[in-house]
Amino acid sequence: MAQEGKSVVVYEAQENIGGGARSAELTFPGFVHDVCSAVYPLGIGSPFFRSLPLARHGLEWIQPPAAVAHPFDDGTAVTQERSVETTAAQLGSDEKSYLKLMAPLVAAWDGLDIDLLGPLRPPRHPWNLARFGLLGIQPARRLAESRFQGERAKGLFAGVAAHSMLPLEHWCSAAFGLVLGIAGHSVGWPIARGGAQKLSDALATHLRSLGGEIIPNRPVRSLSELPASRVVLCDVTPRQLLEIAGDHFSPRYLEKLRRYRYGMGAFKMDWALSGPVPWTAAECKRAATVHLGGTLEEIAYSERSAWRGESAERPFVLLAQPSLFDSSRAPEGQHTLWGYCHVPHGSTSDMAARIENQIQRFAPGFKDLIVGRSLMPPNELEKHNGNLIGGDINGGAADLRQLFFRPTLKMYATSVKGLYLCSASTPPGGGVHGMCGYFAARKALREMF
Ligand SMILES: Cc1cc2nc3c(=O)[nH]c(=O)nc-3n(C[C@H](O)[C@H](O)[C@H](O)COP(=O)(O)OP(=O)(O)OC[C@H]3O[C@@H](n4cnc5c(N)ncnc54)[C@H](O)[C@@H]3O)c2cc1C
């Protein structure tokens, strides 16, 4: 909106701007932890972010040699490398199948990205999108089991697909494995030098350079608290929108918003360590992101349990080790570690010991290195950021019904003229990529100016 010359004011509930992309010294001074997001395949791959001068405002992406590492109980690991061929070469008898699945999609990413990271609309590249759609609509488990024979390829794909926060037996869960997998080969899974906050700070600096204003510590509880303006864009989920503007909506729209469904939550942990994680498989040191769960079977069980309201004894753990690649994150010789597992929506179970056991399983000696830890169960996450309802980090379940049309068929528009939604509860959904805001702003510009 600001780039189009409109005057913009941002009201932010918290003291610091950034929402899901913030950093803080959660354990000790000198240890910079990413409070929510930490790794940015969709950030670097975002067509909108790419169009902004973020590097000039201090954002520097760091690309670890590999996107993801996935260790197994036999002491080995598979890494998703930038090269499709080098990745496939680690997969034994599944080498050809991996190449056949990924290579054409990776070749098509440039162009497919704008079709995938946005609402359903006439595609720019119909053939590539159709090819992606036929694969992506499948349950991740079915796609992995129909394409691969070995545990290494199936496990690698399951770990990436589990970012969907859906059971791997659910329709469309394969789409997440494919989008993030293709991004891993095409643009990498980078971290931001200095922490997630640097990305938000760069966005804020750009907005201010265009004349925009940011007012922190200003939770908006009702539309009546806002100054008169032609357009209001709400970066909130449907539940908050009902509180803020419910009185203004048509009964039909109200009903639809009320029926919006949230998904499972996250149990987030951060550690200060006296040394790097002592992985059994040395390959794990090549990636900032490490997926802990071994086989497809174990990962699928963990995700199914969380969806059903149970906490798995061996949860699938998503880990990031930014200080291995960015020395500004911790005092010399020491390290930060970031991780979470999926838990039932709003769960109050303490998953700390189970998460640490999973790390210890693939890195014996890990527990001896812990000098500090921070825990954020779903209710803490929600306190820290009102958008994380019940710990749901995606702004609502991204299942078949809500993947394309979220939160309602109107998507960014509401039943009130000039009032729009622009959060992860709109397409293309969760992740730090700015595309929800980009498409919401385009719609508002078209309709209101
Ligand atoms: C633990 C965790 C790990 C994650 N890891 C990754 C990752 O590695 N990579 C990735 O791409 N994504 C990751 N995500 C997801 C990503 O952070 C979110 O999907 C993304 O930030 C959603 O963007 P958003 O604009 O919808 O909401 P947010 O980024 O949450 O921003 C919403 C903003 O609105 C403010 N707000 C809310 N209500 C009000 C109100 N009433 N008045 C004023 N201000 C208000 C909030 O304080 C917040 O600043 C992670 C999230 C979590 C929680």
mmCIF file of C-alpha atoms and ligand atoms in Angstrom, residues 11-14 16-22 34-43 163 180 215 218-222 225 235-237 240 243-244 266-269 289 320 338-340 376 381 384-388 391-395 422-426 429-434 436-437, ligand 1:
data_model
loop_
_atom_site.group_PDB
_atom_site.id
_atom_site.type_symbol
_atom_site.label_atom_id
_atom_site.label_comp_id
_atom_site.label_asym_id
_atom_site.label_seq_id
_atom_site.Cartn_x
_atom_site.Cartn_y
_atom_site.Cartn_z
ATOM 1 C CA TYR A 11 -0.829 -0.829 14.976
ATOM 2 C CA GLU A 12 1.136 -3.640 16.666
ATOM 3 C CA ALA A 13 -0.075 -5.213 19.918
ATOM 4 C CA GLN A 14 3.407 -6.188 21.123
ATOM 5 C CA ASN A 16 8.398 -5.400 19.146
ATOM 6 C CA ILE A 17 7.333 -5.505 15.546
ATOM 7 C CA GLY A 18 7.641 -8.824 13.710
ATOM 8 C CA GLY A 19 5.001 -11.269 14.984
ATOM 9 C CA GLY A 20 6.189 -14.692 13.857
ATOM 10 C CA ALA A 21 9.611 -13.309 12.827
ATOM 11 C CA ARG A 22 11.244 -11.966 16.001
ATOM 12 C CA ASP A 34 14.339 -16.911 17.128
ATOM 13 C CA VAL A 35 11.106 -16.836 19.084
ATOM 14 C CA CYS A 36 8.875 -18.249 16.322
ATOM 15 C CA SER A 37 10.164 -18.797 12.781
ATOM 16 C CA ALA A 38 13.839 -19.448 12.095
ATOM 17 C CA VAL A 39 14.306 -20.888 8.590
ATOM 18 C CA TYR A 40 13.061 -19.215 5.430
ATOM 19 C CA PRO A 41 12.609 -21.242 2.227
ATOM 20 C CA LEU A 42 9.409 -19.282 1.571
ATOM 21 C CA GLY A 43 10.984 -15.994 2.687
ATOM 22 C CA HIS A 163 5.380 -29.061 8.049
ATOM 23 C CA LEU A 180 9.223 -27.013 0.612
ATOM 24 C CA ILE A 215 2.867 2.199 16.545
ATOM 25 C CA ARG A 218 -1.225 -0.869 20.590
ATOM 26 C CA PRO A 219 -3.505 -3.919 20.618
ATOM 27 C CA VAL A 220 -6.586 -3.202 18.523
ATOM 28 C CA ARG A 221 -9.731 -4.511 20.214
ATOM 29 C CA SER A 222 -12.345 -2.779 18.095
ATOM 30 C CA GLU A 225 -10.178 2.436 18.065
ATOM 31 C CA ASP A 235 -3.224 -9.259 10.193
ATOM 32 C CA VAL A 236 -5.242 -11.425 12.589
ATOM 33 C CA THR A 237 -7.026 -14.783 12.442
ATOM 34 C CA GLN A 240 -9.729 -12.085 16.635
ATOM 35 C CA GLU A 243 -13.869 -9.690 18.350
ATOM 36 C CA ILE A 244 -12.599 -6.636 16.527
ATOM 37 C CA ALA A 266 3.338 -26.337 18.591
ATOM 38 C CA PHE A 267 5.416 -26.896 21.716
ATOM 39 C CA LYS A 268 8.434 -24.665 21.190
ATOM 40 C CA MET A 269 11.841 -24.942 22.901
ATOM 41 C CA THR A 289 17.334 -27.592 9.813
ATOM 42 C CA ALA A 320 17.290 -25.524 13.795
ATOM 43 C CA TRP A 338 15.696 -23.994 18.317
ATOM 44 C CA GLY A 339 13.044 -26.667 18.055
ATOM 45 C CA TYR A 340 9.432 -27.658 18.334
ATOM 46 C CA MET A 376 6.835 -22.199 25.100
ATOM 47 C CA LEU A 381 2.937 -18.913 22.258
ATOM 48 C CA HIS A 384 3.280 -13.898 23.024
ATOM 49 C CA ASN A 385 1.356 -13.493 19.758
ATOM 50 C CA GLY A 386 -2.449 -13.376 19.576
ATOM 51 C CA ASN A 387 -2.392 -15.010 16.125
ATOM 52 C CA LEU A 388 -1.106 -18.325 17.495
ATOM 53 C CA GLY A 391 -0.454 -22.839 19.408
ATOM 54 C CA ASP A 392 -1.487 -23.155 15.736
ATOM 55 C CA ILE A 393 1.415 -21.595 13.851
ATOM 56 C CA ASN A 394 -0.315 -21.630 10.457
ATOM 57 C CA GLY A 395 -3.270 -19.359 11.228
ATOM 58 C CA CYS A 422 -4.153 -10.262 5.354
ATOM 59 C CA SER A 423 -2.845 -12.909 7.787
ATOM 60 C CA ALA A 424 -1.836 -16.551 7.349
ATOM 61 C CA SER A 425 -5.570 -17.306 7.601
ATOM 62 C CA THR A 426 -5.753 -16.204 3.939
ATOM 63 C CA GLY A 429 -1.417 -19.703 4.362
ATOM 64 C CA GLY A 430 1.289 -20.098 7.013
ATOM 65 C CA GLY A 431 4.961 -19.281 6.715
ATOM 66 C CA VAL A 432 6.951 -16.087 6.502
ATOM 67 C CA HIS A 433 6.600 -14.974 2.884
ATOM 68 C CA GLY A 434 4.520 -11.799 2.857
ATOM 69 C CA CYS A 436 -0.954 -13.006 2.107
ATOM 70 C CA GLY A 437 -0.370 -9.294 2.692
HETATM 71 C C1 LIG B 1 7.287 -21.803 16.824
HETATM 72 C C2 LIG B 1 7.076 -21.362 15.405
HETATM 73 C C3 LIG B 1 7.974 -21.746 14.420
HETATM 74 C C4 LIG B 1 7.780 -21.340 13.105
HETATM 75 N N1 LIG B 1 8.742 -21.633 12.167
HETATM 76 C C5 LIG B 1 8.653 -21.106 10.938
HETATM 77 C C6 LIG B 1 9.771 -21.163 10.049
HETATM 78 O O1 LIG B 1 10.843 -21.634 10.408
HETATM 79 N N2 LIG B 1 9.622 -20.620 8.818
HETATM 80 C C7 LIG B 1 8.475 -20.008 8.417
HETATM 81 O O2 LIG B 1 8.389 -19.515 7.270
HETATM 82 N N3 LIG B 1 7.415 -19.901 9.251
HETATM 83 C C8 LIG B 1 7.493 -20.423 10.502
HETATM 84 N N4 LIG B 1 6.475 -20.247 11.403
HETATM 85 C C9 LIG B 1 5.181 -19.717 10.923
HETATM 86 C C10 LIG B 1 5.176 -18.227 10.729
HETATM 87 O O3 LIG B 1 5.794 -17.559 11.810
HETATM 88 C C11 LIG B 1 3.733 -17.754 10.593
HETATM 89 O O4 LIG B 1 3.011 -18.560 9.698
HETATM 90 C C12 LIG B 1 3.696 -16.304 10.090
HETATM 91 O O5 LIG B 1 4.428 -15.473 10.946
HETATM 92 C C13 LIG B 1 2.250 -15.837 9.993
HETATM 93 O O6 LIG B 1 2.237 -14.503 9.595
HETATM 94 P P1 LIG B 1 1.030 -13.563 9.986
HETATM 95 O O7 LIG B 1 1.287 -12.232 9.394
HETATM 96 O O8 LIG B 1 -0.252 -14.244 9.705
HETATM 97 O O9 LIG B 1 1.063 -13.437 11.567
HETATM 98 P P2 LIG B 1 2.197 -12.985 12.562
HETATM 99 O O10 LIG B 1 3.558 -13.084 11.978
HETATM 100 O O11 LIG B 1 1.912 -13.757 13.790
HETATM 101 O O12 LIG B 1 1.905 -11.439 12.792
HETATM 102 C C14 LIG B 1 0.725 -10.987 13.384
HETATM 103 C C15 LIG B 1 1.023 -9.699 14.108
HETATM 104 O O13 LIG B 1 -0.191 -9.080 14.476
HETATM 105 C C16 LIG B 1 -0.102 -8.680 15.844
HETATM 106 N N5 LIG B 1 -1.470 -8.681 16.376
HETATM 107 C C17 LIG B 1 -2.288 -9.733 16.574
HETATM 108 N N6 LIG B 1 -3.472 -9.338 17.052
HETATM 109 C C18 LIG B 1 -3.409 -7.977 17.135
HETATM 110 C C19 LIG B 1 -4.328 -6.968 17.542
HETATM 111 N N7 LIG B 1 -5.548 -7.267 17.959
HETATM 112 N N8 LIG B 1 -3.914 -5.668 17.524
HETATM 113 C C20 LIG B 1 -2.662 -5.341 17.086
HETATM 114 N N9 LIG B 1 -1.762 -6.255 16.692
HETATM 115 C C21 LIG B 1 -2.133 -7.557 16.703
HETATM 116 C C22 LIG B 1 0.781 -9.728 16.491
HETATM 117 O O14 LIG B 1 1.346 -9.259 17.697
HETATM 118 C C23 LIG B 1 1.804 -9.938 15.393
HETATM 119 O O15 LIG B 1 2.861 -9.010 15.459
HETATM 120 C C24 LIG B 1 6.656 -20.582 12.745
HETATM 121 C C25 LIG B 1 5.758 -20.157 13.749
HETATM 122 C C26 LIG B 1 5.978 -20.533 15.061
HETATM 123 C C27 LIG B 1 5.049 -20.026 16.133
#
